[in-house]
Short mmCIF file of C-alpha atoms and ligand atoms in Angstrom, two decimals:
data_model
loop_
_atom_site.label_atom_id
_atom_site.label_comp_id
_atom_site.label_asym_id
_atom_site.label_seq_id
_atom_site.Cartn_x
_atom_site.Cartn_y
_atom_site.Cartn_z
CA UNK A 540 -6.48 9.23 -0.52
CA UNK A 541 -10.11 10.17 1.14
CA UNK A 542 -12.27 7.46 2.73
CA UNK A 543 -15.54 7.46 1.00
CA UNK A 544 -16.90 3.72 3.04
CA UNK A 545 -15.74 0.56 3.93
CA UNK A 546 -15.15 -1.73 1.64
CA UNK A 547 -13.76 -5.69 2.67
CA UNK A 548 -10.03 -6.61 2.05
CA UNK A 549 -8.31 -10.12 1.26
CA UNK A 550 -4.98 -9.73 2.35
CA UNK A 551 -3.24 -10.61 -1.10
CA UNK A 552 -0.40 -11.49 0.22
CA UNK A 553 -1.02 -14.83 2.05
CA UNK A 554 -0.03 -18.16 0.49
CA UNK A 555 -3.20 -20.06 -1.39
CA UNK A 556 -2.91 -22.65 0.91
CA UNK A 557 -4.12 -20.42 3.63
CA UNK A 558 -7.64 -19.92 3.41
CA UNK A 559 -7.91 -17.18 6.39
CA UNK A 560 -9.89 -13.94 4.88
CA UNK A 561 -8.51 -11.13 6.60
CA UNK A 562 -11.87 -8.20 6.81
CA UNK A 563 -10.42 -4.61 7.51
CA UNK A 564 -11.51 -1.28 6.57
CA UNK A 565 -9.84 0.27 4.19
CA UNK A 566 -10.30 3.20 2.69
CA UNK A 567 -11.51 2.97 -0.68
CA UNK A 568 -9.87 4.24 -3.87
CA UNK A 569 -10.17 2.75 -7.70
CA UNK A 570 -6.32 1.51 -6.64
CA UNK A 571 -6.68 -0.02 -3.61
CA UNK A 572 -6.39 -3.00 -5.98
CA UNK A 573 -2.46 -2.69 -5.96
CA UNK A 574 -2.32 -2.29 -1.94
CA UNK A 575 0.84 -4.86 -0.68
CA UNK A 576 3.69 -3.64 1.24
CA UNK A 577 5.70 -3.37 -1.16
CA UNK A 578 3.45 -1.52 -3.39
CA UNK A 579 3.38 1.50 -0.61
CA UNK A 580 6.88 1.56 0.11
CA UNK A 581 7.36 2.38 -4.68
CA UNK A 582 4.75 5.04 -3.20
CA UNK A 583 6.44 6.55 -1.21
CA UNK A 584 9.81 6.32 -2.69
CA UNK A 585 7.51 7.71 -5.87
CA UNK A 586 5.66 10.74 -3.30
CA UNK A 587 9.42 12.03 -1.74
CA UNK A 588 10.93 12.25 -5.35
CA UNK A 589 7.04 13.77 -7.06
CA UNK A 590 7.76 16.12 -4.26
CA UNK A 591 11.42 16.93 -5.27
CA UNK A 592 10.82 17.26 -8.56
CA UNK A 593 7.44 19.71 -7.61
CA UNK A 594 5.33 17.35 -10.29
CA UNK A 595 1.71 18.85 -10.45
CA UNK A 596 -0.03 17.48 -9.12
CA UNK A 597 -2.88 16.36 -12.55
CA UNK A 598 0.34 13.99 -13.58
CA UNK A 599 1.42 12.19 -9.82
CA UNK A 600 -1.42 9.67 -10.09
CA UNK A 601 -0.68 8.54 -13.92
CA UNK A 602 3.04 8.28 -13.37
CA UNK A 603 1.99 6.37 -10.29
CA UNK A 604 0.05 3.69 -10.99
CA UNK A 605 0.35 0.91 -13.26
CA UNK A 606 -1.34 1.45 -17.24
CA UNK A 607 -2.85 -1.91 -16.56
CA UNK A 608 -2.67 -5.14 -15.63
CA UNK A 609 -3.90 -8.92 -16.03
CA UNK A 610 -4.78 -11.55 -12.65
CA UNK A 611 -5.00 -15.23 -14.28
CA UNK A 612 -6.42 -18.77 -12.48
CA UNK A 613 -3.66 -21.39 -14.36
CA UNK A 614 -5.23 -24.34 -13.98
CA UNK A 615 -1.93 -27.33 -14.11
CA UNK A 616 -2.49 -30.74 -14.24
CA UNK A 617 0.04 -32.58 -11.33
CA UNK A 618 1.97 -35.46 -11.66
CA UNK A 619 -0.51 -37.63 -9.20
CA UNK A 620 -3.73 -36.30 -11.28
CA UNK A 621 -4.61 -33.31 -9.62
CA UNK A 622 -5.19 -31.04 -10.65
CA UNK A 623 -3.69 -27.12 -9.04
CA UNK A 624 -5.11 -24.02 -9.74
CA UNK A 625 -2.02 -21.24 -9.17
CA UNK A 626 -3.10 -17.17 -9.97
CA UNK A 627 -0.88 -15.64 -12.62
CA UNK A 628 -0.36 -12.02 -13.20
CA UNK A 629 1.18 -9.38 -14.62
CA UNK A 630 1.47 -6.01 -14.30
CA UNK A 631 2.71 -3.68 -17.51
CA UNK A 632 3.45 -0.02 -16.02
CA UNK A 633 3.71 2.10 -18.37
CA UNK A 634 3.13 2.72 -22.13
CA UNK A 635 5.42 6.05 -23.00
CA UNK A 636 8.66 5.51 -24.21
CA UNK A 637 7.86 1.68 -26.23
CA UNK A 638 7.12 -1.43 -25.33
CA UNK A 639 6.97 -2.59 -21.51
CA UNK A 640 9.62 -5.22 -20.14
CA UNK A 641 10.29 -6.80 -16.43
CA UNK A 642 11.03 -10.17 -15.20
CA UNK A 643 8.08 -13.82 -14.68
CA UNK A 644 8.72 -14.83 -10.84
CA UNK A 645 7.38 -17.78 -9.63
CA UNK A 646 7.43 -17.61 -5.42
CA UNK A 647 5.33 -18.67 -2.81
CA UNK A 648 4.03 -14.47 -1.98
CA UNK A 649 4.24 -13.40 -5.66
CA UNK A 650 0.99 -11.42 -5.60
CA UNK A 651 -0.98 -8.29 -7.85
CA UNK A 652 0.55 -4.84 -5.62
CA UNK A 653 3.94 -6.88 -5.00
CA UNK A 654 3.73 -7.63 -8.90
CA UNK A 655 2.78 -3.78 -9.57
CA UNK A 656 6.02 -2.43 -7.12
CA UNK A 657 8.35 -4.33 -9.50
CA UNK A 658 7.04 -2.65 -12.19
CA UNK A 659 6.97 0.41 -11.34
CA UNK A 660 10.78 -0.08 -10.21
CA UNK A 661 11.28 -1.06 -13.97
CA UNK A 662 9.88 1.71 -15.07
CA UNK A 663 12.56 3.89 -13.39
CA UNK A 664 15.14 2.17 -13.93
CA UNK A 665 14.80 1.83 -18.00
CA UNK A 666 14.49 5.38 -17.75
CA UNK A 667 17.59 6.45 -15.35
CA UNK A 668 19.74 3.81 -17.52
CA UNK A 669 18.21 5.28 -21.58
CA UNK A 670 16.05 2.10 -22.65
CA UNK A 671 13.06 2.83 -25.16
CA UNK A 672 10.54 0.31 -22.41
CA UNK A 673 8.02 1.22 -20.16
CA UNK A 674 7.80 -1.35 -16.94
CA UNK A 675 6.09 -4.05 -16.43
CA UNK A 676 7.05 -7.58 -14.14
CA UNK A 677 4.62 -10.17 -13.70
CA UNK A 678 4.77 -14.03 -12.36
CA UNK A 679 3.00 -17.10 -10.50
CA UNK A 680 2.26 -18.01 -6.50
CA UNK A 681 3.66 -21.18 -6.18
CA UNK A 682 6.92 -22.46 -4.89
CA UNK A 683 8.86 -24.40 -8.08
CA UNK A 684 10.95 -26.00 -5.75
CA UNK A 685 8.05 -28.64 -4.39
CA UNK A 686 7.09 -28.90 -8.77
CA UNK A 687 8.53 -30.99 -10.39
CA UNK A 688 10.65 -30.08 -14.21
CA UNK A 689 6.94 -31.75 -16.21
CA UNK A 690 5.29 -29.99 -13.91
CA UNK A 691 6.72 -26.15 -14.23
CA UNK A 692 6.89 -27.04 -17.68
CA UNK A 693 2.60 -27.46 -18.03
CA UNK A 694 2.10 -24.09 -14.91
CA UNK A 695 4.95 -22.07 -18.01
CA UNK A 696 3.07 -23.42 -20.90
CA UNK A 697 -0.56 -22.70 -19.05
CA UNK A 698 -0.13 -19.27 -17.92
CA UNK A 699 1.51 -17.87 -21.34
CA UNK A 700 -1.63 -19.26 -23.03
CA UNK A 701 -3.18 -17.21 -20.54
CA UNK A 702 -1.45 -13.74 -20.64
CA UNK A 703 -1.06 -14.31 -24.46
CA UNK A 704 -2.73 -11.44 -25.78
CA UNK A 705 -1.11 -9.29 -23.86
CA UNK A 706 2.72 -9.56 -24.26
CA UNK A 707 4.44 -9.93 -27.51
CA UNK A 708 7.91 -7.79 -29.17
CA UNK A 709 6.39 -4.79 -29.64
CA UNK A 710 3.84 -5.00 -26.36
CA UNK A 711 5.80 -6.29 -23.30
CA UNK A 712 9.04 -8.76 -23.38
CA UNK A 713 8.86 -10.80 -20.12
CA UNK A 714 12.35 -11.98 -18.62
CA UNK A 715 13.52 -14.08 -16.28
CA UNK A 716 13.40 -13.47 -12.36
CA UNK A 717 13.34 -15.17 -9.10
CA UNK A 718 12.21 -18.89 -9.43
CA UNK A 719 12.63 -18.96 -13.42
CA UNK A 720 15.23 -19.44 -16.02
CA UNK A 721 17.00 -19.83 -19.44
CA UNK A 722 14.10 -22.57 -19.54
CA UNK A 723 11.29 -21.21 -18.33
CA UNK A 724 11.93 -18.95 -21.17
CA UNK A 725 12.83 -21.11 -23.79
CA UNK A 726 8.58 -22.48 -22.78
CA UNK A 727 7.89 -19.47 -22.89
CA UNK A 728 8.74 -19.02 -25.95
CA UNK A 729 8.00 -21.82 -27.42
CA UNK A 730 5.10 -21.81 -26.61
CA UNK A 731 3.79 -18.14 -27.70
CA UNK A 732 5.76 -19.17 -30.89
CA UNK A 733 3.39 -22.16 -31.76
CA UNK A 734 0.33 -19.57 -31.03
CA UNK A 735 1.66 -17.47 -33.84
CA UNK A 736 2.73 -20.58 -35.87
CA UNK A 737 6.21 -18.65 -36.59
CA UNK A 738 8.91 -18.62 -33.89
CA UNK A 739 9.24 -15.20 -31.83
CA UNK A 740 12.33 -15.30 -30.24
CA UNK A 741 11.78 -11.74 -29.09
CA UNK A 742 9.00 -12.22 -26.84
CA UNK A 743 10.53 -13.28 -24.09
CA UNK A 744 14.97 -12.34 -23.46
CA UNK A 745 17.01 -14.66 -21.12
CA UNK A 746 16.36 -17.04 -23.95
CA UNK A 747 18.84 -20.48 -24.13
CA UNK A 748 21.73 -19.01 -26.43
CA UNK A 749 21.00 -21.21 -29.54
CA UNK A 750 17.18 -20.01 -29.26
CA UNK A 751 17.93 -16.24 -30.08
CA UNK A 752 19.47 -16.02 -26.20
CA UNK A 753 22.60 -13.25 -25.37
CA UNK A 754 25.49 -14.03 -25.00
CA UNK A 755 26.31 -12.06 -21.26
CA UNK A 756 22.36 -11.83 -20.41
CA UNK A 757 22.58 -15.09 -17.44
CA UNK A 758 25.15 -13.22 -15.63
CA UNK A 759 24.30 -9.51 -16.75
CA UNK A 760 23.08 -8.44 -13.49
CA UNK A 761 25.80 -9.94 -11.46
CA UNK A 762 28.30 -8.66 -13.54
CA UNK A 763 27.50 -5.38 -13.51
CA UNK A 764 26.28 -5.20 -9.90
CA UNK A 765 30.35 -5.70 -9.32
CA UNK A 766 31.22 -3.74 -11.78
CA UNK A 767 29.06 -1.04 -9.63
CA UNK A 768 31.02 -1.99 -6.67
CA UNK A 769 34.37 -1.87 -8.60
CA UNK A 770 33.51 2.05 -9.67
CA UNK A 771 31.47 2.90 -6.03
CA UNK A 772 35.37 1.46 -4.47
CA UNK A 773 37.46 3.63 -6.61
CA UNK A 774 34.54 6.41 -5.22
CA UNK A 775 35.23 6.39 -1.95
CA UNK A 776 39.28 5.04 -2.51
CA UNK A 777 38.97 1.64 -0.96
CA UNK A 778 41.92 -0.48 -2.67
CA UNK A 779 39.85 -3.99 -3.39
CA UNK A 780 43.35 -6.05 -2.03
CA UNK A 781 41.59 -7.82 1.74
CA UNK A 782 38.22 -6.53 1.24
CA UNK A 783 35.56 -8.56 2.31
CA UNK A 784 32.23 -9.17 0.95
CA UNK A 785 28.83 -10.47 2.03
CA UNK A 786 25.48 -11.90 -1.03
CA UNK A 787 22.60 -12.04 0.59
CA UNK A 788 20.93 -14.34 -2.14
CA UNK A 789 23.02 -17.15 -3.41
CA UNK A 790 20.94 -17.48 -6.63
CA UNK A 791 21.58 -16.02 -10.21
CA UNK A 792 22.00 -12.52 -9.47
CA UNK A 793 23.85 -12.84 -5.89
CA UNK A 794 26.27 -16.11 -7.50
CA UNK A 795 27.08 -14.19 -10.10
CA UNK A 796 27.68 -10.58 -8.59
CA UNK A 797 29.51 -13.06 -5.48
CA UNK A 798 32.35 -14.55 -7.77
CA UNK A 799 32.63 -11.36 -10.40
CA UNK A 800 33.36 -9.82 -6.56
CA UNK A 801 36.14 -12.78 -5.77
CA UNK A 802 38.20 -11.45 -9.40
CA UNK A 803 38.76 -7.84 -6.88
CA UNK A 804 40.69 -10.15 -4.35
CA UNK A 805 37.70 -9.47 -2.37
CA UNK A 806 37.30 -12.32 -0.08
CA UNK A 807 33.62 -13.72 -0.08
CA UNK A 808 33.12 -14.75 4.19
CA UNK A 809 29.48 -15.37 4.22
CA UNK A 810 26.13 -16.36 1.61
CA UNK A 811 22.45 -16.92 1.91
CA UNK A 812 19.75 -18.59 0.45
CA UNK A 813 16.27 -19.98 1.43
CA UNK A 814 17.18 -22.23 3.63
CA UNK A 815 20.18 -20.51 5.43
CA UNK A 816 23.66 -18.86 5.87
CA UNK A 817 26.84 -19.57 6.42
CA UNK A 818 30.20 -17.33 7.50
CA UNK A 819 33.72 -18.34 7.06
CA UNK A 820 36.04 -15.88 8.14
CA UNK A 821 38.86 -16.46 5.70
CA UNK A 822 36.60 -16.46 3.10
CA UNK A 823 34.26 -18.84 0.90
CA UNK A 824 35.40 -21.80 -1.48
CA UNK A 825 32.42 -20.37 -4.21
CA UNK A 826 33.15 -23.57 -6.27
CA UNK A 827 32.74 -26.01 -3.40
CA UNK A 828 29.87 -23.75 -2.95
CA UNK A 829 28.87 -23.98 -6.41
CA UNK A 830 29.34 -27.49 -6.30
CA UNK A 831 27.08 -28.39 -3.03
CA UNK A 832 23.73 -26.62 -4.06
CA UNK A 833 23.82 -28.62 -8.52
CA UNK A 834 23.52 -31.72 -5.27
CA UNK A 835 21.71 -30.76 -2.97
CA UNK A 836 19.62 -28.50 -4.08
CA UNK A 837 20.40 -25.47 -1.02
CA UNK A 838 23.01 -24.46 1.34
CA UNK A 839 21.83 -25.88 4.22
CA UNK A 840 24.26 -28.14 5.34
CA UNK A 841 27.32 -26.66 4.01
CA UNK A 842 30.96 -28.31 5.44
CA UNK A 843 33.32 -25.13 4.29
CA UNK A 844 31.70 -22.51 7.22
CA UNK A 845 29.30 -22.27 10.08
CA UNK A 846 25.76 -21.73 9.48
CA UNK A 847 24.19 -17.68 10.50
CA UNK A 848 20.64 -16.29 10.13
CA UNK A 849 19.82 -14.55 7.80
CA UNK A 850 19.09 -11.11 9.84
CA UNK A 851 22.79 -12.28 11.21
CA UNK A 852 24.33 -11.79 7.69
CA UNK A 853 23.03 -8.84 6.69
CA UNK A 854 24.90 -7.64 9.94
CA UNK A 855 28.07 -8.71 9.76
CA UNK A 856 31.46 -6.53 9.65
CA UNK A 857 32.15 -6.84 5.82
CA UNK A 858 33.46 -3.90 3.28
CA UNK A 859 30.79 -4.51 0.59
CA UNK A 860 27.22 -5.77 1.16
CA UNK A 861 25.25 -7.34 -1.01
CA UNK A 862 21.50 -8.17 -1.13
CA UNK A 863 20.47 -10.04 -3.29
CA UNK A 864 17.23 -12.23 -2.23
CA UNK A 865 13.58 -10.18 -1.55
CA UNK A 866 12.37 -7.24 -0.93
CA UNK A 867 12.05 -5.64 2.14
CA UNK A 868 15.01 -6.56 4.08
CA UNK A 869 16.83 -4.14 5.59
CA UNK A 870 14.71 -2.38 7.74
CA UNK A 871 13.99 0.42 10.32
CA UNK A 872 15.54 -2.64 13.15
CA UNK A 873 18.53 -3.35 11.34
CA UNK A 874 19.86 -0.62 8.78
CA UNK A 875 21.19 1.27 12.03
CA UNK A 876 23.52 -2.00 12.87
CA UNK A 877 25.19 -2.65 9.36
CA UNK A 878 29.08 -2.40 9.25
CA UNK A 879 29.79 -2.68 5.68
CA UNK A 880 31.24 0.41 3.80
CA UNK A 881 28.97 -0.72 0.46
CA UNK A 882 25.46 -1.36 0.10
CA UNK A 883 25.38 -2.86 -3.69
CA UNK A 884 21.59 -3.57 -3.89
CA UNK A 885 21.60 -6.65 -6.19
CA UNK A 886 17.73 -7.03 -5.30
CA UNK A 887 14.50 -5.27 -6.03
CA UNK A 888 13.87 -2.96 -3.26
CA UNK A 889 15.68 -4.46 -0.39
CA UNK A 890 15.67 -2.02 1.64
CA UNK A 891 12.46 0.32 2.96
CA UNK A 892 11.45 3.62 3.33
CA UNK A 893 12.03 3.59 7.21
CA UNK A 894 15.75 1.74 6.66
CA UNK A 895 16.76 4.93 4.42
CA UNK A 896 15.74 7.19 6.80
CA UNK A 897 18.18 5.73 8.45
CA UNK A 898 21.28 5.12 5.81
CA UNK A 899 20.58 7.95 5.04
CA UNK A 900 22.27 10.27 8.16
CA UNK A 901 25.31 7.00 7.78
CA UNK A 902 27.82 8.51 5.44
CA UNK A 903 29.69 5.78 6.01
CA UNK A 904 27.91 3.94 3.68
CA UNK A 905 27.73 3.65 0.03
CA UNK A 906 24.55 2.78 -1.32
CA UNK A 907 24.68 1.27 -5.17
CA UNK A 908 19.98 1.90 -5.38
CA UNK A 909 18.79 -1.16 -6.98
CA UNK A 910 17.86 0.75 -10.17
CA UNK A 911 21.20 1.19 -11.15
CA UNK A 912 22.62 -1.91 -9.32
CA UNK A 913 20.79 -4.45 -11.08
CA UNK A 914 20.09 -2.84 -13.72
CA UNK A 915 22.84 -4.51 -16.11
CA UNK A 916 20.26 -7.49 -16.62
CA UNK A 917 17.73 -5.63 -18.97
CA UNK A 918 20.05 -3.85 -20.61
CA UNK A 919 21.14 -6.94 -21.75
CA UNK A 920 17.70 -8.09 -21.84
CA UNK A 921 17.51 -5.25 -24.50
CA UNK A 922 20.63 -5.84 -26.58
CA UNK A 923 18.75 -9.38 -26.85
CA UNK A 924 15.34 -7.79 -28.28
CA UNK A 925 17.86 -6.20 -30.52
CA UNK A 926 19.82 -8.96 -31.87
CA UNK A 927 16.82 -10.40 -31.60
CA UNK A 928 15.17 -8.47 -34.20
CA UNK A 929 17.57 -7.90 -36.64
CA UNK A 930 18.54 -11.72 -36.55
CA UNK A 931 22.25 -10.42 -35.82
CA UNK A 932 24.02 -11.67 -33.98
CA UNK A 933 26.86 -10.03 -31.45
CA UNK A 934 30.29 -11.13 -29.62
CA UNK A 935 30.31 -10.97 -25.35
CA UNK A 936 33.17 -8.87 -26.10
CA UNK A 937 30.98 -6.23 -27.49
CA UNK A 938 27.92 -6.80 -25.40
CA UNK A 939 29.88 -6.07 -22.80
CA UNK A 940 31.85 -3.42 -23.06
CA UNK A 941 27.84 -1.80 -24.31
CA UNK A 942 26.80 -2.73 -21.22
CA UNK A 943 29.85 -1.58 -19.31
CA UNK A 944 29.62 2.00 -21.29
CA UNK A 945 25.97 2.87 -19.84
CA UNK A 946 26.11 1.63 -16.44
CA UNK A 947 29.15 4.01 -16.51
CA UNK A 948 26.68 6.82 -18.12
CA UNK A 949 23.70 5.60 -14.82
CA UNK A 950 26.39 5.53 -12.01
CA UNK A 951 28.09 9.14 -12.54
CA UNK A 952 25.16 10.98 -13.57
CA UNK A 953 23.42 8.86 -10.20
CA UNK A 954 26.73 10.82 -7.91
CA UNK A 955 26.89 14.10 -9.93
CA UNK A 956 22.73 14.57 -9.02
CA UNK A 957 24.08 13.31 -5.60
CA UNK A 958 26.52 15.95 -5.29
CA UNK A 959 24.30 18.62 -7.19
CA UNK A 960 21.28 18.19 -5.47
CA UNK A 961 22.35 17.26 -1.79
CA UNK A 962 20.41 14.15 -2.48
CA UNK A 963 20.67 10.12 -1.46
CA UNK A 964 21.62 7.88 -4.42
CA UNK A 965 18.63 6.23 -4.56
CA UNK A 966 17.27 9.69 -4.42
CA UNK A 967 19.56 10.34 -7.26
CA UNK A 968 18.25 7.63 -9.39
CA UNK A 969 14.96 7.67 -8.64
CA UNK A 970 14.53 11.40 -10.19
CA UNK A 971 16.96 10.53 -13.14
CA UNK A 972 14.24 7.73 -14.04
CA UNK A 973 10.65 9.01 -12.99
CA UNK A 974 12.11 12.68 -14.70
CA UNK A 975 11.87 11.37 -18.12
CA UNK A 976 9.12 9.00 -17.69
CA UNK A 977 7.59 12.80 -16.86
CA UNK A 978 9.20 14.35 -19.92
CA UNK A 979 7.84 11.84 -21.82
CA UNK A 980 4.42 11.89 -20.38
CA UNK A 981 3.74 15.53 -20.31
CA UNK A 982 5.23 15.22 -24.82
CA UNK A 983 3.01 12.22 -25.34
CA UNK A 984 -0.17 13.06 -24.18
CA UNK A 985 -3.11 11.83 -21.96
CA UNK A 986 -3.21 9.12 -23.60
CA UNK A 987 -0.50 6.17 -22.80
P1 LIG B 1167 16.84 -16.82 -7.84
O1 LIG B 1167 15.84 -17.09 -7.95
O2 LIG B 1167 17.59 -16.74 -9.34
O3 LIG B 1167 17.86 -15.94 -6.77
C1 LIG B 1167 17.16 -15.93 -5.22
C2 LIG B 1167 17.86 -16.53 -4.78
O4 LIG B 1167 17.37 -15.73 -3.06
C3 LIG B 1167 17.88 -18.25 -3.98
O5 LIG B 1167 19.15 -18.24 -3.90
C4 LIG B 1167 17.06 -17.89 -3.35
O6 LIG B 1167 16.73 -19.49 -2.75
C5 LIG B 1167 17.13 -16.49 -2.12
N1 LIG B 1167 16.14 -16.48 -1.53
C6 LIG B 1167 14.90 -16.64 -1.22
N2 LIG B 1167 14.55 -16.10 -0.45
C7 LIG B 1167 14.99 -15.81 0.49
C8 LIG B 1167 15.33 -15.30 1.88
N3 LIG B 1167 13.67 -14.55 2.71
N4 LIG B 1167 15.66 -14.71 2.41
C9 LIG B 1167 17.70 -14.92 2.07
N5 LIG B 1167 17.36 -15.58 0.96
C10 LIG B 1167 16.86 -15.91 0.11
O7 LIG B 1167 16.37 -15.35 -8.40
P2 LIG B 1167 17.28 -13.79 -9.23
O8 LIG B 1167 17.14 -14.37 -10.86
O9 LIG B 1167 19.07 -14.09 -8.87
O10 LIG B 1167 16.81 -13.15 -8.18
C11 LIG B 1167 17.66 -12.21 -6.67
C12 LIG B 1167 16.64 -10.92 -7.65
O11 LIG B 1167 17.51 -10.15 -8.35
C13 LIG B 1167 15.07 -9.91 -7.31
O12 LIG B 1167 15.33 -9.71 -5.86
C14 LIG B 1167 15.15 -9.98 -8.40
O13 LIG B 1167 14.08 -9.68 -8.45
C15 LIG B 1167 16.49 -9.57 -8.28
N6 LIG B 1167 16.79 -9.33 -10.05
C16 LIG B 1167 17.13 -10.33 -11.01
C17 LIG B 1167 17.89 -10.30 -12.64
C18 LIG B 1167 17.56 -10.67 -12.65
O14 LIG B 1167 18.13 -10.27 -14.47
N7 LIG B 1167 18.00 -12.72 -13.04
C19 LIG B 1167 17.40 -8.67 -12.54
C20 LIG B 1167 17.61 -7.71 -12.16
C21 LIG B 1167 17.18 -7.57 -10.65
#
């Protein structure tokens, strides 16, 4: 990127309530709208793999930067009569292999650049698992824990209305992500269907099963994480009995992963959520954790263990560490202090490139990179989309066996590529995904 003239830069990652404007001098580049630490991280990963794959200079920018993005203002009447305006985003990374696919995130720090990074990772993930999609991601900058159910419904319906021409079963198919769930998808599907005049279940995935959702979708990401942890244990000859696991982010992905990993005979010794962590060396009672969260919304005050910070949790001695919350949790500051044997990335982008450089020098840790580890969710989302388009639904056993077959295949290809090219598991997974998108773009030409 060449500096041409300075431009003011508003820090998009600031919470909506923070009115401070940061004016800094940055080089102007057409894609500066995506500047964000998470986008920089996704670009750094891409650049490294592009060098490894010898991708031609002409093809790099169009592979890296999102094809299109939409930013919308979402005015919502709050329960007390005030009108609050939220920022909403949807980014479609590439259109070369089919419609785009990816989650919708509700979180105070959602920003265009963050969403763009997540969309890019979705592209590589879909290509790695052989799904006929480009990547997408979206979200609204809001704190869902501070909104009532009626406010959440109005926000979701208005957001869907604002992006309605940008989504569709053959255009872009949203799904749940952090802060959203089956109910959010039901509201999105209903709003879209009211607009078209007939029910369109295939416009979103992760819906309730009685509205055209797929059996196993809610559990798919966490179960996929556990399946791959099982494969990693075999790879490093670690017997499950007596092993221990730690999970950061006890939400949809983290809670199901914890439950599924516990079924191997592994003790879950610590979990955390946004309120902090809890540790019990004898193993946490997960049913009691679930009951506590159902009643109190967060882990805070859970009596079945000792409280601990996120930082203490990440560096606890354990066999399996599952970061399943946010991006950029494993950094240069803590990577050398991790004490796990398997690092299973349930979250998207939990490890920074600086931390990766440290982990590459640590053969004691077997990494299952995010685009492989959490791919179970989008694979079963794909099954849901196919079932909706055909109006023909499969049983759970069929869904799970198809899911594990795809994950097994992707795992094996990643392990083989890492071994043959002498690269890390992350570089191997990314290079498989990026290579497939690259080939599709080469064969189709400049249009998509
Ligand atoms: P979720 O909202 O259901 O759960 C997120 C959990 O993380 C909550 O327990 C929340 O309290 C906790 N959390 C938030 N900020 C935290 C912080 N700073 N430290 C510790 N915990 C924190 O979200 P989810 O759907 O489980 O998604 C979690 C991660 O998995 C995200 O990175 C998401 O992109 C990724 N992911 C989700 C799916 C899916 O199917 N839902 C699929 C693939 C990847």
